Amino acid sequence: MALNVLVIGASRGIGLELVRQYREASARVIATARSDAGLAAVQALGAIPLRVDVANPASVSGLAWQLDGEKLDVALYVAGVMSRGDARMPPTQPDFDRVMHTNVLGAMQVIPQVAPLVEEAQGRFAFISSDMGHIAGVPSSYSWVYRVSKSALNMAVAAARFDYPRATLVALSPGWVQTDMGGADAPLTVRESVAAMRQTLTQLTPADSGKFFMHDGQPYSQW
Ligand code: NDP
C-alpha cells in the first residue's frame, strides 16, 4: 500500500526534495509551506498543500484539525533557520527568538498534534537536526544560537518518545547539503542527502526511538 507521508517545511531545499522523492516512490504526500510560492511548489509535485508557519503558534495550532483522521507512516519536521554569530557577542533577542521559535518551539508544538497520527500507523517521525547540534563533537561557537537550537531539538525528540511508544521518533542530521542554507560548497547534493535519509528511515526499529542519526544511518554514540 502507498505510504502516507507528511513533510513540514517543504517549500524548497531538503523539504521540497523529500516531497519529490516520496512522490516519485508513489507515496501520498501532505506538505506544508508558509508562502504561496511554497504551496505552489509542493502542489506541482502532486503533494497535498497545507499552509503552516511553524514560527507562528496560531498557525501551527491548526495542524491537528487539518490532519484529522490521518494515519502517517512517515512524518518529517524539516523547517529550520540559521544564525551566524558566535559566543564573543550575545545574541539579540529577535535573532534568538527567530531561531528558537522555528527550530524548537515549532517542533514542540507539532509533536503532540502529529505524533498520535504517526502512532496510528506505527510509523516514523524524523526531525531534521544538524551535526552542529552534536555537543560531543562541537569544534567552535560558530553559529551558537543555531547549535543551541538543534541540541534542544534533539532533547525534545529524546524526551517525547516516552509519550508516543508506538511511533519511532528520531533526530536526523542531513549532512552538509547544497541548499540555500548549506551553500554551493557543500559536499552532498540535496538528492543524495534525501535518498540516504529515506533509506535510513526504512531501517529504523522501535528500539531506535529517541536517538540521533547521521543521514546515512550511523548513530551518534555520544550527544
Ligand atoms: P533552506 O534554507 O533551503 O530551507 C529552509 C526551509 O525551512 C524552507 O522550506 C523554509 O520555508 C522553511 N522554513 C523556515 N522557517 C519556516 C517557518 N517559520 N515556517 C515554515 N517553514 C519554514 O534549508 P535546508 O533545506 O538546507 O534546511 C532544511 C533543514 O535541514 C533545516 O532544519 C536545517 O537546519 C537542516 N540542516 C541543513 C543543512 C544543510 O547543509 N543544508 C545541514 C544541517 C541541517 P520558506 O521558503 O518559507 O522560507
CSV table of C-alpha atoms and ligand atoms in Angstrom, one decimal:
chain,number,residue,atom,x,y,z
A,1,MET,CA,0.0,0.0,0.0
A,2,ALA,CA,1.2,3.6,-0.7
A,3,LEU,CA,3.0,5.3,2.1
A,4,ASN,CA,1.3,8.2,3.8
A,5,VAL,CA,3.9,11.0,4.3
A,6,LEU,CA,3.8,14.4,6.0
A,7,VAL,CA,6.6,16.9,5.3
A,8,ILE,CA,6.6,20.1,7.5
A,9,GLY,CA,8.6,22.9,5.9
A,10,ALA,CA,8.6,21.8,2.2
A,11,SER,CA,8.8,24.9,0.1
A,12,ARG,CA,12.5,24.4,-1.0
A,13,GLY,CA,15.7,22.7,-0.2
A,14,ILE,CA,15.6,19.4,1.7
A,15,GLY,CA,11.9,19.6,2.4
A,16,LEU,CA,11.0,20.0,-1.3
A,17,GLU,CA,13.3,17.2,-2.3
A,18,LEU,CA,11.7,14.9,0.3
A,19,VAL,CA,8.4,15.7,-1.3
A,20,ARG,CA,9.8,15.0,-4.8
A,21,GLN,CA,11.4,11.6,-3.8
A,22,TYR,CA,8.4,10.3,-1.9
A,23,ARG,CA,6.1,11.3,-4.8
A,24,GLU,CA,8.5,9.5,-7.2
A,25,ALA,CA,8.0,6.5,-4.9
A,26,SER,CA,4.2,6.8,-5.3
A,27,ALA,CA,3.6,8.0,-1.7
A,28,ARG,CA,0.7,10.1,-0.8
A,29,VAL,CA,2.3,13.3,0.5
A,30,ILE,CA,0.9,16.1,2.6
A,31,ALA,CA,3.4,19.0,2.5
A,32,THR,CA,3.4,22.3,4.4
A,33,ALA,CA,4.7,25.7,3.4
A,34,ARG,CA,4.1,29.2,4.7
A,35,SER,CA,4.1,31.1,1.3
A,36,ASP,CA,2.0,31.0,-1.8
A,37,ALA,CA,5.2,30.1,-3.8
A,38,GLY,CA,6.0,27.3,-1.5
A,39,LEU,CA,2.5,25.9,-1.6
A,40,ALA,CA,2.6,26.1,-5.4
A,41,ALA,CA,5.9,24.2,-5.5
A,42,VAL,CA,4.6,21.3,-3.4
A,43,GLN,CA,1.4,21.2,-5.4
A,44,ALA,CA,3.3,21.0,-8.6
A,45,LEU,CA,4.9,17.8,-7.4
A,46,GLY,CA,1.5,16.3,-6.6
A,47,ALA,CA,1.5,16.8,-2.9
A,48,ILE,CA,-1.5,18.0,-0.8
A,49,PRO,CA,-0.6,21.5,0.3
A,50,LEU,CA,-1.2,22.9,3.8
A,51,ARG,CA,-0.2,26.4,4.9
A,52,VAL,CA,1.7,26.4,8.2
A,53,ASP,CA,4.2,28.9,9.6
A,54,VAL,CA,5.9,26.9,12.3
A,55,ALA,CA,7.2,30.1,14.0
A,56,ASN,CA,3.6,31.3,14.5
A,57,PRO,CA,1.9,29.4,17.3
A,58,ALA,CA,-1.6,30.2,16.0
A,59,SER,CA,-0.7,28.8,12.6
A,60,VAL,CA,0.8,25.6,14.0
A,61,SER,CA,-2.1,25.0,16.3
A,62,GLY,CA,-4.3,24.4,13.3
A,63,LEU,CA,-2.4,21.3,12.2
A,64,ALA,CA,-4.3,18.8,14.3
A,65,TRP,CA,-7.7,19.6,12.8
A,66,GLN,CA,-6.2,19.9,9.3
A,67,LEU,CA,-4.8,16.4,9.7
A,68,ASP,CA,-7.9,14.9,11.4
A,69,GLY,CA,-8.2,11.2,10.6
A,70,GLU,CA,-4.8,10.8,9.0
A,71,LYS,CA,-2.5,7.8,9.7
A,72,LEU,CA,1.1,8.8,9.0
A,73,ASP,CA,3.7,6.2,8.0
A,74,VAL,CA,6.4,8.9,7.9
A,75,ALA,CA,6.4,12.4,9.2
A,76,LEU,CA,9.3,14.8,8.9
A,77,TYR,CA,9.8,18.2,10.6
A,78,VAL,CA,12.2,20.0,8.2
A,79,ALA,CA,11.6,23.7,8.7
A,80,GLY,CA,14.6,25.5,10.1
A,81,VAL,CA,16.6,28.7,10.0
A,82,MET,CA,20.2,29.5,10.6
A,83,SER,CA,22.0,32.2,12.6
A,84,ARG,CA,25.7,33.1,12.4
A,85,GLY,CA,27.0,34.9,15.5
A,86,ASP,CA,29.5,33.4,17.9
A,87,ALA,CA,30.0,33.4,21.7
A,88,ARG,CA,32.1,36.6,21.7
A,89,MET,CA,28.8,38.5,21.3
A,90,PRO,CA,25.4,38.0,23.0
A,91,PRO,CA,22.6,37.0,20.7
A,92,THR,CA,20.0,39.6,20.0
A,93,GLN,CA,16.5,38.7,21.3
A,94,PRO,CA,14.9,38.9,17.9
A,95,ASP,CA,17.5,36.6,16.4
A,96,PHE,CA,17.3,34.2,19.4
A,97,ASP,CA,13.5,34.2,19.1
A,98,ARG,CA,13.5,33.7,15.3
A,99,VAL,CA,15.8,30.6,15.5
A,100,MET,CA,14.4,29.0,18.7
A,101,HIS,CA,10.8,29.5,17.6
A,102,THR,CA,11.3,28.0,14.2
A,103,ASN,CA,13.7,25.2,15.1
A,104,VAL,CA,12.5,24.3,18.6
A,105,LEU,CA,9.1,25.7,19.6
A,106,GLY,CA,7.6,24.8,16.3
A,107,ALA,CA,8.7,21.2,16.7
A,108,MET,CA,7.5,21.0,20.3
A,109,GLN,CA,4.1,22.3,19.2
A,110,VAL,CA,3.9,19.9,16.3
A,111,ILE,CA,4.7,16.8,18.3
A,112,PRO,CA,1.5,16.5,20.4
A,113,GLN,CA,-0.6,17.1,17.3
A,114,VAL,CA,1.3,14.8,14.8
A,115,ALA,CA,2.9,12.0,16.9
A,116,PRO,CA,-0.5,10.4,17.7
A,117,LEU,CA,-1.2,10.2,13.9
A,118,VAL,CA,2.2,8.5,13.5
A,119,GLU,CA,1.4,6.1,16.3
A,120,GLU,CA,-1.8,5.1,14.4
A,121,ALA,CA,0.4,3.7,11.6
A,122,GLN,CA,3.3,2.6,14.0
A,123,GLY,CA,5.3,5.0,11.8
A,124,ARG,CA,8.5,7.0,11.9
A,125,PHE,CA,8.7,10.7,12.9
A,126,ALA,CA,12.0,12.4,12.0
A,127,PHE,CA,13.2,15.8,13.0
A,128,ILE,CA,15.9,17.3,10.8
A,129,SER,CA,18.6,18.3,13.2
A,130,SER,CA,22.2,19.0,12.4
A,131,ASP,CA,25.8,17.9,13.1
A,132,MET,CA,26.1,21.4,14.6
A,133,GLY,CA,23.8,20.4,17.4
A,134,HIS,CA,26.1,17.5,18.4
A,135,ILE,CA,27.5,18.6,21.8
A,136,ALA,CA,30.2,15.9,22.0
A,137,GLY,CA,31.7,16.9,18.6
A,138,VAL,CA,31.5,20.7,18.8
A,139,PRO,CA,34.6,22.4,17.3
A,140,SER,CA,33.8,26.1,17.9
A,141,SER,CA,31.0,28.5,18.9
A,142,TYR,CA,30.3,29.5,15.3
A,143,SER,CA,26.5,29.8,14.8
A,144,TRP,CA,26.0,29.2,18.5
A,145,VAL,CA,22.3,30.1,18.6
A,146,TYR,CA,21.7,27.6,15.8
A,147,ARG,CA,23.8,25.0,17.6
A,148,VAL,CA,21.8,25.5,20.8
A,149,SER,CA,18.5,25.2,18.9
A,150,LYS,CA,19.4,21.9,17.3
A,151,SER,CA,20.7,20.4,20.6
A,152,ALA,CA,17.4,21.5,22.1
A,153,LEU,CA,15.5,19.9,19.3
A,154,ASN,CA,17.4,16.6,19.9
A,155,MET,CA,16.4,16.7,23.6
A,156,ALA,CA,12.8,17.4,22.6
A,157,VAL,CA,12.8,14.2,20.5
A,158,ALA,CA,14.6,12.1,23.1
A,159,ALA,CA,12.1,13.2,25.8
A,160,ALA,CA,8.9,13.0,23.7
A,161,ARG,CA,9.4,9.4,22.7
A,162,PHE,CA,8.3,8.2,26.1
A,163,ASP,CA,4.8,9.6,25.4
A,164,TYR,CA,4.5,8.0,22.0
A,165,PRO,CA,5.7,4.4,22.3
A,166,ARG,CA,4.0,3.2,19.2
A,167,ALA,CA,5.9,5.7,17.0
A,168,THR,CA,9.6,5.8,16.3
A,169,LEU,CA,10.9,9.4,16.8
A,170,VAL,CA,14.4,10.3,15.7
A,171,ALA,CA,16.6,13.3,15.2
A,172,LEU,CA,18.4,13.1,11.8
A,173,SER,CA,21.4,15.1,10.5
A,174,PRO,CA,21.2,15.6,6.8
A,175,GLY,CA,24.9,16.1,6.4
A,176,TRP,CA,26.2,19.3,4.8
A,177,VAL,CA,23.9,19.8,1.8
A,178,GLN,CA,23.8,22.0,-1.3
A,179,THR,CA,20.7,24.2,-0.5
A,180,ASP,CA,20.2,27.9,0.2
A,181,MET,CA,21.2,27.2,3.8
A,182,GLY,CA,24.1,24.8,3.0
A,183,GLY,CA,25.6,26.8,0.1
A,184,ALA,CA,27.2,25.6,-3.1
A,185,ASP,CA,30.4,24.3,-1.4
A,186,ALA,CA,28.6,21.6,0.5
A,187,PRO,CA,29.7,18.0,-0.4
A,188,LEU,CA,26.3,16.5,-0.7
A,189,THR,CA,23.6,17.2,-3.3
A,190,VAL,CA,20.1,17.5,-1.9
A,191,ARG,CA,19.2,14.4,-3.9
A,192,GLU,CA,22.0,12.3,-2.2
A,193,SER,CA,21.2,13.5,1.3
A,194,VAL,CA,17.5,12.9,1.0
A,195,ALA,CA,17.9,9.5,-0.6
A,196,ALA,CA,20.2,8.5,2.2
A,197,MET,CA,17.8,9.8,4.9
A,198,ARG,CA,14.8,8.0,3.3
A,199,GLN,CA,16.9,4.8,3.3
A,200,THR,CA,17.8,5.3,7.0
A,201,LEU,CA,14.2,5.8,7.9
A,202,THR,CA,13.3,2.4,6.4
A,203,GLN,CA,15.9,0.7,8.6
A,204,LEU,CA,14.8,2.2,11.9
A,205,THR,CA,13.3,-0.1,14.6
A,206,PRO,CA,11.2,0.9,17.6
A,207,ALA,CA,14.4,0.5,19.7
A,208,ASP,CA,15.9,3.5,17.8
A,209,SER,CA,13.3,5.9,19.1
A,210,GLY,CA,14.7,9.0,20.8
A,211,LYS,CA,18.1,8.6,19.1
A,212,PHE,CA,20.2,10.9,16.8
A,213,PHE,CA,21.4,9.6,13.5
A,214,MET,CA,23.5,10.8,10.6
A,215,HIS,CA,21.9,10.9,7.1
A,216,ASP,CA,23.5,7.6,6.2
A,217,GLY,CA,22.1,5.8,9.3
A,218,GLN,CA,25.2,6.0,11.5
A,219,PRO,CA,24.1,6.7,15.1
A,220,TYR,CA,25.8,9.5,17.1
A,221,SER,CA,27.1,7.4,20.1
A,222,GLN,CA,27.6,10.4,22.4
A,223,TRP,CA,25.4,13.5,22.4
B,1,NDP,P1,16.7,26.0,3.2
B,1,NDP,O1,17.1,27.3,3.8
B,1,NDP,O2,16.9,25.7,1.8
B,1,NDP,O3,15.1,25.7,3.5
B,1,NDP,C1,14.6,26.0,4.8
B,1,NDP,C2,13.2,25.6,4.8
B,1,NDP,O4,12.6,25.8,6.1
B,1,NDP,C3,12.3,26.3,3.8
B,1,NDP,O5,11.4,25.4,3.2
B,1,NDP,C4,11.7,27.4,4.6
B,1,NDP,O6,10.5,27.9,4.1
B,1,NDP,C5,11.4,26.5,5.9
B,1,NDP,N1,11.0,27.4,7.0
B,1,NDP,C6,11.8,28.3,7.6
B,1,NDP,N2,11.1,28.9,8.5
B,1,NDP,C7,9.8,28.5,8.4
B,1,NDP,C8,8.6,28.8,9.1
B,1,NDP,N3,8.6,29.7,10.1
B,1,NDP,N4,7.5,28.1,8.8
B,1,NDP,C9,7.6,27.2,7.8
B,1,NDP,N5,8.7,26.8,7.1
B,1,NDP,C10,9.8,27.5,7.4
B,1,NDP,O7,17.4,25.0,4.2
B,1,NDP,P2,17.6,23.4,4.0
B,1,NDP,O8,16.7,22.8,3.1
B,1,NDP,O9,19.1,23.2,3.9
B,1,NDP,O10,17.3,23.0,5.6
B,1,NDP,C11,16.3,22.1,5.9
B,1,NDP,C12,16.6,21.6,7.4
B,1,NDP,O11,17.8,21.0,7.3
B,1,NDP,C13,16.7,22.8,8.4
B,1,NDP,O12,16.1,22.3,9.6
B,1,NDP,C14,18.2,22.9,8.6
B,1,NDP,O13,18.5,23.4,9.8
B,1,NDP,C15,18.7,21.5,8.4
B,1,NDP,N6,20.1,21.3,8.0
B,1,NDP,C16,20.5,21.7,6.8
B,1,NDP,C17,21.9,21.5,6.5
B,1,NDP,C18,22.5,21.9,5.1
B,1,NDP,O14,23.7,21.7,5.0
B,1,NDP,N7,21.7,22.4,4.2
B,1,NDP,C19,22.8,21.0,7.5
B,1,NDP,C20,22.2,20.6,8.7
B,1,NDP,C21,20.9,20.8,9.0
B,1,NDP,P3,10.4,29.3,3.3
B,1,NDP,O15,10.7,29.1,1.9
B,1,NDP,O16,9.0,29.8,3.5
B,1,NDP,O17,11.5,30.2,3.9
